[in-house]
Short mmCIF file of C-alpha atoms and ligand atoms in Angstrom, two decimals:
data_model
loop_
_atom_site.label_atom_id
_atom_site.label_comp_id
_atom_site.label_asym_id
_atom_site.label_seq_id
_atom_site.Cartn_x
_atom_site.Cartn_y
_atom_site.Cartn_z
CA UNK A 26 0.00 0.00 0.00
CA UNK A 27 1.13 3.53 -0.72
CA UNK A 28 2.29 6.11 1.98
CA UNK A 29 -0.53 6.69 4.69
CA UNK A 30 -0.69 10.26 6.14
CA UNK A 31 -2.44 11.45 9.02
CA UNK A 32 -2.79 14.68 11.13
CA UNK A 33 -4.51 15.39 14.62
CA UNK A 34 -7.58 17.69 14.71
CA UNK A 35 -8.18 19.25 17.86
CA UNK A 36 -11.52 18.87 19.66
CA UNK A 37 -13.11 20.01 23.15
CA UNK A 38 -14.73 16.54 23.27
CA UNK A 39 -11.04 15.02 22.27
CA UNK A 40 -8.75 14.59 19.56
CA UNK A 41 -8.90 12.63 16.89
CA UNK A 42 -6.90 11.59 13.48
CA UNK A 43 -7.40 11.91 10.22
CA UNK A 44 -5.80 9.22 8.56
CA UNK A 45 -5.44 9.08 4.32
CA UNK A 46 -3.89 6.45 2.32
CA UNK A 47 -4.85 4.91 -1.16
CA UNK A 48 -6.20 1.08 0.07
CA UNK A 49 -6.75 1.85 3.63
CA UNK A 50 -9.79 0.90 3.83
CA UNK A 51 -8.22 -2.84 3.45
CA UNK A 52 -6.62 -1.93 7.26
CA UNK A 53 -9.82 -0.59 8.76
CA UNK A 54 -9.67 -3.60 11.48
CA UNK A 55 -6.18 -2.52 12.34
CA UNK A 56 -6.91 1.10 12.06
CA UNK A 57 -10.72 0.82 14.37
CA UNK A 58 -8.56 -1.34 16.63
CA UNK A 59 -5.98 1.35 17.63
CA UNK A 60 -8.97 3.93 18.50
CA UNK A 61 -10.76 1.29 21.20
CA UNK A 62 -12.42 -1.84 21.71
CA UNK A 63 -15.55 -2.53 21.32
CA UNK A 64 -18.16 -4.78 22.50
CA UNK A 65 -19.99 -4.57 18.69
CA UNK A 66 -19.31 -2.33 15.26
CA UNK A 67 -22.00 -1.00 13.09
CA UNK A 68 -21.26 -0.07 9.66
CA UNK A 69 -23.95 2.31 8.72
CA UNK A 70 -24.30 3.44 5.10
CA UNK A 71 -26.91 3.12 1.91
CA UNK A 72 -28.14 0.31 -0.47
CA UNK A 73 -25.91 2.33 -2.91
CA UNK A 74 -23.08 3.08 -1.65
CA UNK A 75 -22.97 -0.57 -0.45
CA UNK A 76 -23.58 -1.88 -3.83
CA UNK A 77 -20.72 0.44 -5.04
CA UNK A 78 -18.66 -0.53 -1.98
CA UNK A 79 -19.44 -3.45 -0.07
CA UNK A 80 -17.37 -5.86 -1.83
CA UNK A 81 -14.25 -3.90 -0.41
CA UNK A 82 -15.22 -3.68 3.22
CA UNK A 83 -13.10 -6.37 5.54
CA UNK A 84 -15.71 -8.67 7.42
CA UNK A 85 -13.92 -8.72 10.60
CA UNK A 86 -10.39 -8.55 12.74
CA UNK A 87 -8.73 -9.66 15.28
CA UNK A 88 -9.88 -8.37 18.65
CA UNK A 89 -13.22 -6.85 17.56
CA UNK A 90 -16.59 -8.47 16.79
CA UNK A 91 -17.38 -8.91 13.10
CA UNK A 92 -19.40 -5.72 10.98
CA UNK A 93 -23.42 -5.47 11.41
CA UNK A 94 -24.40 -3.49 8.68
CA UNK A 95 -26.93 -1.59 8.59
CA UNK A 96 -28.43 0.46 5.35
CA UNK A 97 -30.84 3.67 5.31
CA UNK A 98 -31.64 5.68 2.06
CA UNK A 99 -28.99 8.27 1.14
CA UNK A 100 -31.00 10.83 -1.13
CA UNK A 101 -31.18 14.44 0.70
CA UNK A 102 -34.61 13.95 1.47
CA UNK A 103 -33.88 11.20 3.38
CA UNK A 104 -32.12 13.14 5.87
CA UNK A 105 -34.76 12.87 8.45
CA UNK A 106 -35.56 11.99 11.83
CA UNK A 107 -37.18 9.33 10.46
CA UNK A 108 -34.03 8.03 9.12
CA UNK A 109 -32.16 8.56 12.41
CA UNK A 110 -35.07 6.37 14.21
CA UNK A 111 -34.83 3.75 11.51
CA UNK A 112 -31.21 3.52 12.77
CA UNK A 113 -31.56 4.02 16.21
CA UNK A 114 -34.31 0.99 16.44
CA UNK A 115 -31.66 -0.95 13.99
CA UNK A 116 -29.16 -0.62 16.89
CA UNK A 117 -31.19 -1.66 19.35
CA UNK A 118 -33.10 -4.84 17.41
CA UNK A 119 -29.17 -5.87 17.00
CA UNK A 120 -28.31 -5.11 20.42
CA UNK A 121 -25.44 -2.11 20.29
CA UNK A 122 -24.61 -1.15 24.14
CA UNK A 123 -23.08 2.02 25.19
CA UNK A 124 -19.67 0.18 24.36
CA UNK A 125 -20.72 0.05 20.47
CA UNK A 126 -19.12 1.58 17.85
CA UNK A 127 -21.00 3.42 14.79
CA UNK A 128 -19.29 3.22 11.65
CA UNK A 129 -20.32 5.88 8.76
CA UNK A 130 -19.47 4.71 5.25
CA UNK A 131 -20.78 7.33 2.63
CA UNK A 132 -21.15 10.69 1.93
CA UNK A 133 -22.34 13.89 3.58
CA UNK A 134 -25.73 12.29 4.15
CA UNK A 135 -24.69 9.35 5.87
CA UNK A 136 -21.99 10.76 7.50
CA UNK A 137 -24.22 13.71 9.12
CA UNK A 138 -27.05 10.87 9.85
CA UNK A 139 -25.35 8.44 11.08
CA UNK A 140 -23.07 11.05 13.44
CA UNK A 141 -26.19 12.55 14.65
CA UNK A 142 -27.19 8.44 15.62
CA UNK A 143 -23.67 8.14 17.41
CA UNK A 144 -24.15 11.23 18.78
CA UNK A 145 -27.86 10.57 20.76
CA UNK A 146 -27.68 6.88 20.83
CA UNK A 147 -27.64 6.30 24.37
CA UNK A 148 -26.61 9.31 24.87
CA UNK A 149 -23.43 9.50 22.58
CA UNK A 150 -21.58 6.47 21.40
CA UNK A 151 -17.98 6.13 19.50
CA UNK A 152 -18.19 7.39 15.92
CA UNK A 153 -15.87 6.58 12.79
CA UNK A 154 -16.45 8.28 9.44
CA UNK A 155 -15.57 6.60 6.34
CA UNK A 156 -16.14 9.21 3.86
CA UNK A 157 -17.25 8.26 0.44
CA UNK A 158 -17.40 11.33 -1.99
CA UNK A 159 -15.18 13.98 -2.22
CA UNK A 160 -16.85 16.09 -0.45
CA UNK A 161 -17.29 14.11 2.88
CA UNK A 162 -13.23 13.18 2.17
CA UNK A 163 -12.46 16.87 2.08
CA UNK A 164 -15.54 18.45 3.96
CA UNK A 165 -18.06 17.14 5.94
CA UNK A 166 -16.25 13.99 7.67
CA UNK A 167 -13.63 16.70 9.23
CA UNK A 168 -15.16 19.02 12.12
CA UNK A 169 -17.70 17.13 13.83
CA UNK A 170 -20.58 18.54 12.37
CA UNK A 171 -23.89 16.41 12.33
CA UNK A 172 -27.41 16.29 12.08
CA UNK A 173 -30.34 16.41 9.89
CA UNK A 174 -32.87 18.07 7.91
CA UNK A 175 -36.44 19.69 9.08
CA UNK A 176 -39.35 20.55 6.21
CA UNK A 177 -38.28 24.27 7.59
CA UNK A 178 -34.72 24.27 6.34
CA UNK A 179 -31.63 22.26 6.23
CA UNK A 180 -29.56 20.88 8.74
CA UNK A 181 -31.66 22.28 11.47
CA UNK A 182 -31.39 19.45 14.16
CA UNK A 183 -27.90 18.35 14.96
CA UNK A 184 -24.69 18.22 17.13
CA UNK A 185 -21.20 19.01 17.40
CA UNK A 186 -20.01 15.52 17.56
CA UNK A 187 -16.46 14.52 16.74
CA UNK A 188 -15.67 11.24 15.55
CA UNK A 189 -13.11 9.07 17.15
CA UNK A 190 -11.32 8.63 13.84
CA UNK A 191 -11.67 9.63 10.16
CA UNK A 192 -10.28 7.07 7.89
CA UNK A 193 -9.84 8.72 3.95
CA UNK A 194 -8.89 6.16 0.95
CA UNK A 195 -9.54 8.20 -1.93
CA UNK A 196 -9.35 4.82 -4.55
CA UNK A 197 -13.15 4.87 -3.50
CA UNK A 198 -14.27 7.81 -5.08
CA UNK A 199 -13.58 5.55 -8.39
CA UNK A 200 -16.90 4.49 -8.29
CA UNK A 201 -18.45 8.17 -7.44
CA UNK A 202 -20.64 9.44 -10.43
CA UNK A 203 -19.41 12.03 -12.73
CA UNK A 204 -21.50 15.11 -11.70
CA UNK A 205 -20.93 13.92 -7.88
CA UNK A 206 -17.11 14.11 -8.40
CA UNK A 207 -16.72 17.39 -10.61
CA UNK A 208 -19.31 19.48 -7.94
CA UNK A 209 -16.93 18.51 -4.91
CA UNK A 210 -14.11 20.34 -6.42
CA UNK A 211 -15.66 23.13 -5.93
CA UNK A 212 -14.77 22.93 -2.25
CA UNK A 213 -10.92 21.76 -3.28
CA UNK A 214 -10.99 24.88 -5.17
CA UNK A 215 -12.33 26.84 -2.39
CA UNK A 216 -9.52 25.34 -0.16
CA UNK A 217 -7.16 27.17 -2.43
CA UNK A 218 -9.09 30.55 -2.66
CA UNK A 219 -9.25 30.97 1.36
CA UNK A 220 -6.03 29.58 2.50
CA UNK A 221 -3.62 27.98 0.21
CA UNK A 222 -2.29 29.49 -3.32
CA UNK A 223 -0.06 26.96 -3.99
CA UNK A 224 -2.83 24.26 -3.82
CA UNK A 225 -4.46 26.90 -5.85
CA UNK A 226 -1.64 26.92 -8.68
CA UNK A 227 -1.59 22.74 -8.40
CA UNK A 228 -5.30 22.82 -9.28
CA UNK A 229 -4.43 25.04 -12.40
CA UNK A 230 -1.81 22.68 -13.47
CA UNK A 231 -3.06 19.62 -13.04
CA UNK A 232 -7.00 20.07 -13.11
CA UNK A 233 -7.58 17.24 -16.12
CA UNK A 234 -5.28 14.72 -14.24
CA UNK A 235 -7.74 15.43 -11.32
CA UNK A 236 -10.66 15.12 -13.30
CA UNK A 237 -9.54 12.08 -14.68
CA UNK A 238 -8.78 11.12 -11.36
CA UNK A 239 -5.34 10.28 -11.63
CA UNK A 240 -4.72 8.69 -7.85
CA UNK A 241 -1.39 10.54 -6.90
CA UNK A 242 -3.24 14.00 -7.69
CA UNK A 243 -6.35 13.55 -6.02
CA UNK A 244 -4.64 12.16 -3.03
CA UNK A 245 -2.21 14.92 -2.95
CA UNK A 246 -5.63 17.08 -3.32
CA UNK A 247 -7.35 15.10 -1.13
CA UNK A 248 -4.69 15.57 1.78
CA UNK A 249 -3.90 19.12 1.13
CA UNK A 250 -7.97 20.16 1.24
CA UNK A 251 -7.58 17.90 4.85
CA UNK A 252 -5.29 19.76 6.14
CA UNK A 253 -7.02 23.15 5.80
CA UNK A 254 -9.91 21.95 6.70
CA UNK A 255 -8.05 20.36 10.15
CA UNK A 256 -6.12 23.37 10.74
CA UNK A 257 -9.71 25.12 10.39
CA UNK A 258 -11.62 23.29 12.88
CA UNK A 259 -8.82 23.08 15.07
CA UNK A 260 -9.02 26.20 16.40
CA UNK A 261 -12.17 27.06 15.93
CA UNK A 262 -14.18 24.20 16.00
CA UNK A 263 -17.74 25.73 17.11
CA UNK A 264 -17.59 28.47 14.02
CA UNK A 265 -17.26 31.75 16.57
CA UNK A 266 -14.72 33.49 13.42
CA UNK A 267 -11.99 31.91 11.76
CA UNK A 268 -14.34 28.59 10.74
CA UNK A 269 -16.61 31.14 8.57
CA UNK A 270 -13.90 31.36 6.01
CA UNK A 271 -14.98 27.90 5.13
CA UNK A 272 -18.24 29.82 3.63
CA UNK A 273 -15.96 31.46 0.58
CA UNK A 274 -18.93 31.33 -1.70
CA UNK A 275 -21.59 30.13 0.42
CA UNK A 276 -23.83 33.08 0.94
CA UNK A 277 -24.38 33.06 -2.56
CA UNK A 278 -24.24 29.67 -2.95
CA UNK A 279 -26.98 28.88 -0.78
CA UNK A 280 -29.71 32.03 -1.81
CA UNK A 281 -29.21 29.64 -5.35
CA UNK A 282 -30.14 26.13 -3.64
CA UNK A 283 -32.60 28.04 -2.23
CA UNK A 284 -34.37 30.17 -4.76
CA UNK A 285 -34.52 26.35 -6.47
CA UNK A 286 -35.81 24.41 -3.61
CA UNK A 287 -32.61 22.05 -3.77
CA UNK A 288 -33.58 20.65 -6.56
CA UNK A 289 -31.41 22.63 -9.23
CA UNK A 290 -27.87 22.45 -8.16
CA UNK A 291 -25.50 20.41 -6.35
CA UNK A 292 -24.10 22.04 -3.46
CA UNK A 293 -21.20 22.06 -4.78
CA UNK A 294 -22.09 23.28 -8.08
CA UNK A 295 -24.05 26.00 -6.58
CA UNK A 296 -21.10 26.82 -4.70
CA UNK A 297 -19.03 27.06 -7.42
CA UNK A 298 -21.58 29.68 -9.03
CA UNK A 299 -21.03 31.48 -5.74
CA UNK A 300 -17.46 31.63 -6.07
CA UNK A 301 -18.00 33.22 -9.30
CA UNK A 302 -20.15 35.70 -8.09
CA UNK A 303 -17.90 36.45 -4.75
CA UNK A 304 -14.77 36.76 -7.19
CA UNK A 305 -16.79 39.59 -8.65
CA UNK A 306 -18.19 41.01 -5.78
CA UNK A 307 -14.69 40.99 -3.99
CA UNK A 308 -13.02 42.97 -7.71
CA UNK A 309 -16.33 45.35 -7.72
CA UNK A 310 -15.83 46.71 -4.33
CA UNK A 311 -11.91 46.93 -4.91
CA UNK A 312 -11.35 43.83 -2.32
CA UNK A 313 -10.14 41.18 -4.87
CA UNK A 314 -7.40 42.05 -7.74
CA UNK A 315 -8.59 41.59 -11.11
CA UNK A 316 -6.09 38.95 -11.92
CA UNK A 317 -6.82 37.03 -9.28
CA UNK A 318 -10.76 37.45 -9.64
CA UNK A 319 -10.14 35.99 -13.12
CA UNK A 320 -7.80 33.26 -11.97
CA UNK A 321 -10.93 31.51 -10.03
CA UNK A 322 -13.29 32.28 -12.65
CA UNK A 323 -11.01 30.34 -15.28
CA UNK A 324 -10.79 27.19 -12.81
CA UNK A 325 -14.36 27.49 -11.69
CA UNK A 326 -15.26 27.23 -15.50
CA UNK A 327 -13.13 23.83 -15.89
CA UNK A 328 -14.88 21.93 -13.72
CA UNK A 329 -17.70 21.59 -16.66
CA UNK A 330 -21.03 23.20 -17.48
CA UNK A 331 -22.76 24.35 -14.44
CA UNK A 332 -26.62 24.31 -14.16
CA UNK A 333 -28.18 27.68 -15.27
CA UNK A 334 -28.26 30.61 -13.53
CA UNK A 335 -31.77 30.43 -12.11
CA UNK A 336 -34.25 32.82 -13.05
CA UNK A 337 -35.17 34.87 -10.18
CA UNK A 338 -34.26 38.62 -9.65
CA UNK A 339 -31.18 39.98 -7.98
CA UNK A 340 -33.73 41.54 -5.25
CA UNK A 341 -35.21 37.74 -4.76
CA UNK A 342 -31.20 36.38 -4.23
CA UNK A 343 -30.40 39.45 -2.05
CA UNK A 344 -33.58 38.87 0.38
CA UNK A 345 -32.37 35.11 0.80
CA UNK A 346 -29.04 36.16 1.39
CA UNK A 347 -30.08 38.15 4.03
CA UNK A 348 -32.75 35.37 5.91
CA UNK A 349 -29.58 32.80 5.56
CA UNK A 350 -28.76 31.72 8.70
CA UNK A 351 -25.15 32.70 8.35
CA UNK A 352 -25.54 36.08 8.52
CA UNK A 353 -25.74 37.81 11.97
CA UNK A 354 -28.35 40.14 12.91
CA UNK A 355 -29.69 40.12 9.41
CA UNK A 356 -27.34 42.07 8.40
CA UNK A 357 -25.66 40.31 4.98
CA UNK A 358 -22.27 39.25 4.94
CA UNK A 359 -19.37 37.94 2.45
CA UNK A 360 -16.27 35.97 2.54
CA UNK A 361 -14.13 37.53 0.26
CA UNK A 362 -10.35 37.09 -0.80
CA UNK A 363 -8.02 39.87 -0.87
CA UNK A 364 -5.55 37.60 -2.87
CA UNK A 365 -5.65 33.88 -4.22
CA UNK A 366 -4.79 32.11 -0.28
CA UNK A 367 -6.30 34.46 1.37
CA UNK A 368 -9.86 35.64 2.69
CA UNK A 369 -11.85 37.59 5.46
CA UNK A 370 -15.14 38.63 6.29
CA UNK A 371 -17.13 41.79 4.86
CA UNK A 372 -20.31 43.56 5.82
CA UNK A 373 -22.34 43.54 2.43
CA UNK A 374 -21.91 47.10 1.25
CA UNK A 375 -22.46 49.14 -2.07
CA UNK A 376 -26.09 47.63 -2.74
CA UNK A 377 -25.70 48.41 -6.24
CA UNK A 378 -22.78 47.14 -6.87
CA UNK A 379 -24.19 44.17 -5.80
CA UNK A 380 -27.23 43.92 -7.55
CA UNK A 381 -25.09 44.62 -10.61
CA UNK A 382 -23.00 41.75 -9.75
CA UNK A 383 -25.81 39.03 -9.40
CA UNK A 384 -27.13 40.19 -13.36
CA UNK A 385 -23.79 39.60 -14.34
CA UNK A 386 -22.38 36.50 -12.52
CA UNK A 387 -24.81 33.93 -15.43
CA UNK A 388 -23.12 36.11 -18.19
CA UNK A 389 -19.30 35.51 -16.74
CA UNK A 390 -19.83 31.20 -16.87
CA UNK A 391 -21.88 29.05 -19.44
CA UNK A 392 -21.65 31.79 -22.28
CA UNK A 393 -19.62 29.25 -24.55
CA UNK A 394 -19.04 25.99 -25.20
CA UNK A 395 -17.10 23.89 -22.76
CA UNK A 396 -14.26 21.90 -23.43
CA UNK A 397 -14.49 19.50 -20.68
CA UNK A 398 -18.23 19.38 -20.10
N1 LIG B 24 -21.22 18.06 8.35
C1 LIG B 24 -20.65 18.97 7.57
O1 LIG B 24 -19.75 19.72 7.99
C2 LIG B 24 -21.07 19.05 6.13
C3 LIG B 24 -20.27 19.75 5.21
C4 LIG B 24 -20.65 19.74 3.86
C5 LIG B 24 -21.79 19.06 3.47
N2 LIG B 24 -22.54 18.40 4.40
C6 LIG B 24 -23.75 17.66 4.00
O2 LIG B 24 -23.37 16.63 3.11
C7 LIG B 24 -24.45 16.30 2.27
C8 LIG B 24 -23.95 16.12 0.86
O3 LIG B 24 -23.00 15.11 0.87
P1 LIG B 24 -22.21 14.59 -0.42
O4 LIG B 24 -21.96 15.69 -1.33
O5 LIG B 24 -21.09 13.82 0.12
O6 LIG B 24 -23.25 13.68 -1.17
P2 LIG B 24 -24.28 12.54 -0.75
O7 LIG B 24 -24.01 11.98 0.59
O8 LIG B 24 -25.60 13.11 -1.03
O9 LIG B 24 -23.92 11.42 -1.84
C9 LIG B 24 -24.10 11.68 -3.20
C10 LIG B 24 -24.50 10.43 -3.96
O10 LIG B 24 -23.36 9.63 -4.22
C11 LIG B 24 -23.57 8.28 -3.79
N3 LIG B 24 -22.25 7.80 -3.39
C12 LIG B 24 -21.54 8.16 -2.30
N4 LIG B 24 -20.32 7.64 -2.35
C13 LIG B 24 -20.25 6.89 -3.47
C14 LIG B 24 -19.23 6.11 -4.09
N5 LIG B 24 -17.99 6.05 -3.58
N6 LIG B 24 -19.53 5.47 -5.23
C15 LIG B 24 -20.74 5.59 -5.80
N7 LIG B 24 -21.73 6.34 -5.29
C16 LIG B 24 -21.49 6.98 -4.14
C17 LIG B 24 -24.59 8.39 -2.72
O11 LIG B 24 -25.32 7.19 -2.59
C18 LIG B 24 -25.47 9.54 -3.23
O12 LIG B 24 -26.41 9.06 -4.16
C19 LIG B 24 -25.49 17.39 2.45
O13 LIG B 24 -26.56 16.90 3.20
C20 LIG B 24 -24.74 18.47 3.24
O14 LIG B 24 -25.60 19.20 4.11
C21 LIG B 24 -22.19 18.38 5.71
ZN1 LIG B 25 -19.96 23.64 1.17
#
């Protein structure tokens, strides 16, 4: 097996690693084993990642009892309570004590669900994530973050809840489907934009090899986007300032998932518009260089046609911009960059400017054809 890496991310509930190696997943005995012991393991995921996966998931090891596995629908609407009680009553019907351990192999969804599970199952048992996509290898496995869906909004009932260990073998996003893989590089891209130009200028070299998903270059991608993302939660890991850099393209990112209902966009891809837009934003109110405004547009556009624009009005965007919960007191916020590996946080100002920005933003991406749609 190729080099393993691994870092510590800090955590008031205690540390844990993040360990990344092409083929771990062949180790996870040995790997589950150094974290504790445990009286039975779950491995919670969904009929599809399991039909995608299964066949490379050990049965058992050494000291620990052999896998239960238990499978819940994965789609975003099944991120439900109803989903967490299928699992909790699974647990019980197969008789997981507080000495369990809950393992979560898929992506965001499963990994939020399931954490959420660990988290209130008899009152909190041990979690590992086994993230899936590339967005749970990069994202949402890292920081703790779980919970679930309401019909009000998104990710309204959850917990800070840090898994014991995160294990990362990026030979199974092989099987992840096309659109899946291209919309997480939004966030690898974002990685760059907030706090890393050299990742930045490896993405712009070597963005076919990624999409082609060449293993050393994803993994070196893979790790990099880790790190931040470590280094991130690490010292902030309840989102009181630094963690909100993370949101580099979120606040317009999400008025577009929500002016469609979800149904339009992948995050990521909806991210990636919002990117666009906060490169523009950022050069309009003289925060972001022109050069360097371009530079993410041009990498933004390689990652392959984006959904439309939707058609709503800038004055529809801007009033869900302002009712997202990320901005405080109501009053609208951006994440902007200053230079390529570097951003901060900027009360919304020059509504114009704005305004003038969200007309634009459809006109900037999608105007011609794309060469690696
Ligand atoms: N907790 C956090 O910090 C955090 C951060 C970002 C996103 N999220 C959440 O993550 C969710 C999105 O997660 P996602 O983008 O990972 O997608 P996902 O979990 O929705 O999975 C996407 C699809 O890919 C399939 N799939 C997963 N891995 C596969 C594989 N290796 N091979 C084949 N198919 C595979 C899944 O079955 C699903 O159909 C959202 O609910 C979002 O709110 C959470
Ligand atoms: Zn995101």
């Amino acid at each position: 097996m190729a080099t393993v890496k691994r870092i510590l991310v800090k955590s008031a509930a205690g540390n844990y690693a993040v360990v990344c190696g092409n083929g771990i997943l062949k180790k996870l005995f040995e790997q589950v084993e150094k974290v504790g012991r445990y009286s039975s393991l779950h491995l919670i995921t969904s009929p599809k990642v399991w039909k995608a996966l299964g066949n490379r998931v050990p049965s058992g090891g050494r000291r620990n009892a052999k896998l239960q596995i238990h499978k819940f629908e994965d789609a975003e609407s099944a991120k439900t309570l109803q989903s967490l009680e299928t699992i909790a009553r699974a647990l019980v019907q197969s008789g997981a004590d507080r000495q369990a351990g809950l393992l979560a192999l898929g992506g965001g969804v499963v990994g939020d669900v399931a954490g959420f599970a660990a988290a209130s199952y008899l009152r909190g048992v041990a979690l590992i994530q086994i993230p899936t996509t590339l967005v749970a290898q990069t994202d949402s496995a890292i920081g703790g973050k779980t919970g679930v869906n309401l019909p009000e909004g998104k990710n309204l009932l959850g917990a800070f809840y840090p898994p014991k260990l995160v294990l990362v073998d990026p030979e199974l996003l092989r099987t992840l489907p096309d659109r899946e893989f291209r919309s997480g590089l939004a966030e690898v891209i974002k990685y760059g934009v907030i706090a890393d130009a050299k990742l930045f200028g490896f993405l712009e070299r070597n963005f076919e090899r990624l999409l082609g998903r060449e293993a050393k270059v994803l993994k070196q991608v893979i790790w990099r986007s880790i790190e931040i993302k470590g280094l991130v939660v690490s010292r902030d890991e309840r989102e009181s300032g630094l963690r909100e850099i993370l949101n580099f393209g979120h606040t317009f990112g999400h008025a577009l998932e929500s002016a469609t209902n979800y149904k339009k966009y992948l995050h990521g891809e909806a991210v990636a518009w919002g990117m666009v837009a906060a490169a523009l934003y950022g050069h309009e109110i003289g925060v972001t260089p022109a050069a360097d405004a371009s530079r993410i547009i041009s990498l933004v556009k390689r990652m392959g046609k984006l959904p439309d624009w939707p058609d709503v009005s800038p004055k529809h965007l801007e009033e869900l911009m302002t009712a997202d919960k990320k901005s405080r007191q109501s009053r609208l916020r951006f994440f902007l960059t200053s230079r390529i590996g570097k951003a901060a946080t900027y009360e919304a100002c020059e509504q114009a400017k704005l305004e003038q920005v969200l007309r634009l933003t459809r006109k900037v991406v999608n105007t011609e054809p794309v060469l690696h749609g």
